[in-house]
CSV table of C-alpha atoms in Angstrom, one decimal:
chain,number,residue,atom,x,y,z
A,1,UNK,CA,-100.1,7.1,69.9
A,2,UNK,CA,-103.0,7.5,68.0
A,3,UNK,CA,-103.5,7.0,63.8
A,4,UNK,CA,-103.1,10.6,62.8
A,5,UNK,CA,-99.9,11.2,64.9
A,6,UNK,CA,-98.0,8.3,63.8
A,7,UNK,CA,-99.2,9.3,60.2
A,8,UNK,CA,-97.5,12.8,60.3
A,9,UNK,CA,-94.3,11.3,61.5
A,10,UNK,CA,-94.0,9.0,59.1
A,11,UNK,CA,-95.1,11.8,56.5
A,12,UNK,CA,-92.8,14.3,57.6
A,13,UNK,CA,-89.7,12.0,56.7
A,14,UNK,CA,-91.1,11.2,53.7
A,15,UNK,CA,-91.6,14.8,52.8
A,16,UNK,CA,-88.0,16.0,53.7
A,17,UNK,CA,-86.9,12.8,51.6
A,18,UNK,CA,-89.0,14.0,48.5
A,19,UNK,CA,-88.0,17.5,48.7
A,20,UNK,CA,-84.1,16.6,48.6
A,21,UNK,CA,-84.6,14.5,45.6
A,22,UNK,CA,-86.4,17.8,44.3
A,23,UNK,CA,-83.6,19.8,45.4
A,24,UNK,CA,-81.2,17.1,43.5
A,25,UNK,CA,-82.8,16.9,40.7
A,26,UNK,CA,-82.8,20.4,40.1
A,27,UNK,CA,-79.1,21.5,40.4
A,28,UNK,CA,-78.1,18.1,38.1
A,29,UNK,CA,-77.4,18.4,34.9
A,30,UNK,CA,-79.8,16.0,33.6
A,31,UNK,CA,-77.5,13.4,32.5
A,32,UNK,CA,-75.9,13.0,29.6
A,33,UNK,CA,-75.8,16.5,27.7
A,34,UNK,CA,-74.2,16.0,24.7
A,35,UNK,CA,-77.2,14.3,23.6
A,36,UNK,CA,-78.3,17.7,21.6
A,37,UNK,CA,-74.9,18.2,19.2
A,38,UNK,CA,-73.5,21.0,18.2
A,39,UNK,CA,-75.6,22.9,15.6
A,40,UNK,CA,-72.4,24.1,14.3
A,41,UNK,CA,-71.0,20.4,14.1
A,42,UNK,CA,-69.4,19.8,10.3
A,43,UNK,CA,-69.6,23.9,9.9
A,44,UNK,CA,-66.9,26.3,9.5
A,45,UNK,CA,-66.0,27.6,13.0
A,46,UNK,CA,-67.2,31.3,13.5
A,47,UNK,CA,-64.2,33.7,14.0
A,48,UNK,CA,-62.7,34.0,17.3
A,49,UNK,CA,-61.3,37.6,18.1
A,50,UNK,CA,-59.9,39.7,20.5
A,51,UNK,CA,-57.8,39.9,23.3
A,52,UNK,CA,-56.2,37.3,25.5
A,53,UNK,CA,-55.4,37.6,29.4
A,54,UNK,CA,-51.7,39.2,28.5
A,55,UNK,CA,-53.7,41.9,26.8
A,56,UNK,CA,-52.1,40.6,23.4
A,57,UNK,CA,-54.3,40.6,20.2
A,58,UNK,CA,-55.9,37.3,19.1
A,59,UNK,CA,-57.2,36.2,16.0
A,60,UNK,CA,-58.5,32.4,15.4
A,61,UNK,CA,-57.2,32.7,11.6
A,62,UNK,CA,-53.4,32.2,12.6
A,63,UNK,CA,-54.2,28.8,13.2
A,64,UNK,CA,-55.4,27.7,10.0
A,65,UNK,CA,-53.9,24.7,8.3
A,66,UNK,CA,-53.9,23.2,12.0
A,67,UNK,CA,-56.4,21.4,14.4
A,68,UNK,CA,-57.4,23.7,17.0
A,69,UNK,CA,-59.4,22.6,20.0
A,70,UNK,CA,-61.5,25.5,21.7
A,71,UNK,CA,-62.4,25.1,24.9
A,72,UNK,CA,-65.0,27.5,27.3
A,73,UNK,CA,-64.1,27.6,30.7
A,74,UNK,CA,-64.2,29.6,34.0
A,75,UNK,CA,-62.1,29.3,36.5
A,76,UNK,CA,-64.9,28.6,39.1
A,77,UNK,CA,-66.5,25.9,37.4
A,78,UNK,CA,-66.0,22.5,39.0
A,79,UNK,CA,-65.7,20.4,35.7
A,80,UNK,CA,-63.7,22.6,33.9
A,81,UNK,CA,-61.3,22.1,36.7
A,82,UNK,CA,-61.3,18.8,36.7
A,83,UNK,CA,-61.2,18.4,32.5
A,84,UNK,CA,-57.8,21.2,32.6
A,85,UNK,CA,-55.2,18.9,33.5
A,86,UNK,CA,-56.5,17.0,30.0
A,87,UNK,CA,-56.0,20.2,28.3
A,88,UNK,CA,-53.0,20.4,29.7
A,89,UNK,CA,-51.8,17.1,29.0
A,90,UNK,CA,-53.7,17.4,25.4
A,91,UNK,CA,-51.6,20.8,24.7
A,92,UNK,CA,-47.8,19.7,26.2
A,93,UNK,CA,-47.9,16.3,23.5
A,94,UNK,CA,-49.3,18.2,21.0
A,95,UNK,CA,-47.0,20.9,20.6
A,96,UNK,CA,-44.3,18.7,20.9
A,97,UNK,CA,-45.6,16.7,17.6
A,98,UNK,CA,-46.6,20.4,15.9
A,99,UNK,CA,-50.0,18.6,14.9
A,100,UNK,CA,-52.6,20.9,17.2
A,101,UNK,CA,-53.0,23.8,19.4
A,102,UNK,CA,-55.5,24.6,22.2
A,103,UNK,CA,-56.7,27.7,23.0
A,104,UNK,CA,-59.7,28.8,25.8
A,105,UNK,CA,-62.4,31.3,25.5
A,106,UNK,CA,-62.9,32.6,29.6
A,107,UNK,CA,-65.7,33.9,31.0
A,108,UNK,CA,-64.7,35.0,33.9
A,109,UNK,CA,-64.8,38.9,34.9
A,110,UNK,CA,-61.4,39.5,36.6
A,111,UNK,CA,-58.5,38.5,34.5
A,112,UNK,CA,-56.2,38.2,37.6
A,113,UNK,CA,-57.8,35.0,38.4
A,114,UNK,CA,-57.8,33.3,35.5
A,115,UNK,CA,-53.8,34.2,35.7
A,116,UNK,CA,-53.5,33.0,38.7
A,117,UNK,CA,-55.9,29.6,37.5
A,118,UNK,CA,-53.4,29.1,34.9
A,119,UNK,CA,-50.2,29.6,37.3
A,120,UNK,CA,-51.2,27.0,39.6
A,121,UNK,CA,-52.6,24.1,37.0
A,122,UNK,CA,-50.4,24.8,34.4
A,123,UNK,CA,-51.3,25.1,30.6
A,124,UNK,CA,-49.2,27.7,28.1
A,125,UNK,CA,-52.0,28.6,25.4
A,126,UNK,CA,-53.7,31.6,24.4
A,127,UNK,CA,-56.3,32.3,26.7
A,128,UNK,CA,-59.0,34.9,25.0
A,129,UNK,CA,-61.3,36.9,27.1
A,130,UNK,CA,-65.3,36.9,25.8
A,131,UNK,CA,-66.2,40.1,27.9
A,132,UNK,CA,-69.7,40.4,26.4
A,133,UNK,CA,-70.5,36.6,25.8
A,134,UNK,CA,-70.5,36.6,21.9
A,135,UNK,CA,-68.2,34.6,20.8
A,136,UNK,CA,-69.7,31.6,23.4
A,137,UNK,CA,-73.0,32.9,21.8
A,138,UNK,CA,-71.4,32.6,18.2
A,139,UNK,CA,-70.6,28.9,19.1
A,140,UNK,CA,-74.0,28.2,21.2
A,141,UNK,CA,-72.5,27.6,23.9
A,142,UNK,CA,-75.0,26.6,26.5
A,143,UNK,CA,-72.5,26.3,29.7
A,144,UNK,CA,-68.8,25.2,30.6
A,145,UNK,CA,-67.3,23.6,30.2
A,146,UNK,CA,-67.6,23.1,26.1
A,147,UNK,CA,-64.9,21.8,24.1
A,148,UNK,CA,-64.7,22.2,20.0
A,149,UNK,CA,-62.5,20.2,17.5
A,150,UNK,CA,-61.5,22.8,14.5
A,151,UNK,CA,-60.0,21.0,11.4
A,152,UNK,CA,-57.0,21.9,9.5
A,153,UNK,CA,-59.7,23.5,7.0
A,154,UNK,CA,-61.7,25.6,9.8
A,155,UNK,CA,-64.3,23.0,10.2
A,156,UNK,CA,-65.9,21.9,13.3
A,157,UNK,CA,-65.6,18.1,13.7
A,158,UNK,CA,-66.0,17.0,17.1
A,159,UNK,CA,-67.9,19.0,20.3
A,160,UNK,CA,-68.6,18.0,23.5
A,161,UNK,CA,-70.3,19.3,26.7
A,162,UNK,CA,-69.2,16.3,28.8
A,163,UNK,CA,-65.7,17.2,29.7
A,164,UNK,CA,-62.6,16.9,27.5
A,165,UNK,CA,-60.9,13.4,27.3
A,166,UNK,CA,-57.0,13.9,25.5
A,167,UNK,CA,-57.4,10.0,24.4
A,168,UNK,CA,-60.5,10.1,23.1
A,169,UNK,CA,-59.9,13.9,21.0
A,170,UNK,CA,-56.2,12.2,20.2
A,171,UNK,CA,-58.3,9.6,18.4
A,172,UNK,CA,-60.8,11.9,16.5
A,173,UNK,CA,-57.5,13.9,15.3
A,174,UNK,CA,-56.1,10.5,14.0
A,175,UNK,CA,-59.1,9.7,12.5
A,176,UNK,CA,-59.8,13.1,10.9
A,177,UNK,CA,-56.0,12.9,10.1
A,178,UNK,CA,-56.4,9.7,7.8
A,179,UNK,CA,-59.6,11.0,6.4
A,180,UNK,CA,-58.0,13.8,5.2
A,181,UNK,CA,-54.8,12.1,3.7
């Protein structure tokens, strides 16, 4: 075989090699995005209202005097399926010890499935349709899942873009809890 065969197949591997590491670099999320916080970290949460899946009215100021955690979601997003049984978990203790409620902000289009999402992996909190993407917008949301930590006093303490961990919010409630007395 002569030099400029055996160099194309050797390039042509190395070509279909580079252009999968392409491919997988650009459908990653590039690490670690929390990096770039919240800008509405140690604000006062914007208002959430509207209407939840059961077509009941909703309105973010009934929870005040409590910690709220907000989560974005939709139902065909891999990660928020994977951090829901957290939520889940997060919600069942916490209502039991009347210290903090969840509620999720959906994105998706067709309320039927997101009944259905919340039928097969449990979780019994208000679930309030963003039809036109503001509120997500209100809270710079930049994809789901995202997760917020509202304080007793309507202040955002904690956010993350990484997937929602009941231990580690259970210890920023505690600590939030001892910080404010």
């Amino acid at each position: 075989m002569n030099r400029s065969r055996l160099a194309a197949w050797v390039a042509i591997p190395v070509l279909v090699v580079m252009l999968a590491f392409l491919a997988v670099l650009a459908v990653s999320d590039g690490g670690d995005s929390s990096s770039s916080p919240s800008p509405l970290l140690l604000r006062p949460a914007p208002a959430i209202v509207g209407e939840t899946i059961d077509g009941e009215p909703f309105d973010l100021e009934t929870y005040d005097g409590q910690f709220v955690v907000v989560n974005f979601f939709a139902t065909w997003c891999i990660p928020c399926r994977r951090e829901h049984p957290e939520l889940v978990n997060f919600e069942r203790r916490h209502t039991v010890a009347d210290d903090a409620a969840v509620i999720s902000v959906v994105y998706d289009a067709k309320v039927g499935t997101v009944r259905d999402f919340f039928d097969e992996n449990g979780g019994d909190w208000p679930v309030v349709i963003d039809p036109d993407g503001r509120t997500a917008l209100e809270y710079a949301v930049t994809g789901v899942p995202e997760s917020f930590l509202i304080d007793p006093d309507g202040v955002i303490v904690w956010h993350s873009r990484e997937g929602f961990s009941s231990s580690f919010v259970d210890q920023v409630l505690r600590a939030q809890q001892v910080a404010q007395g």
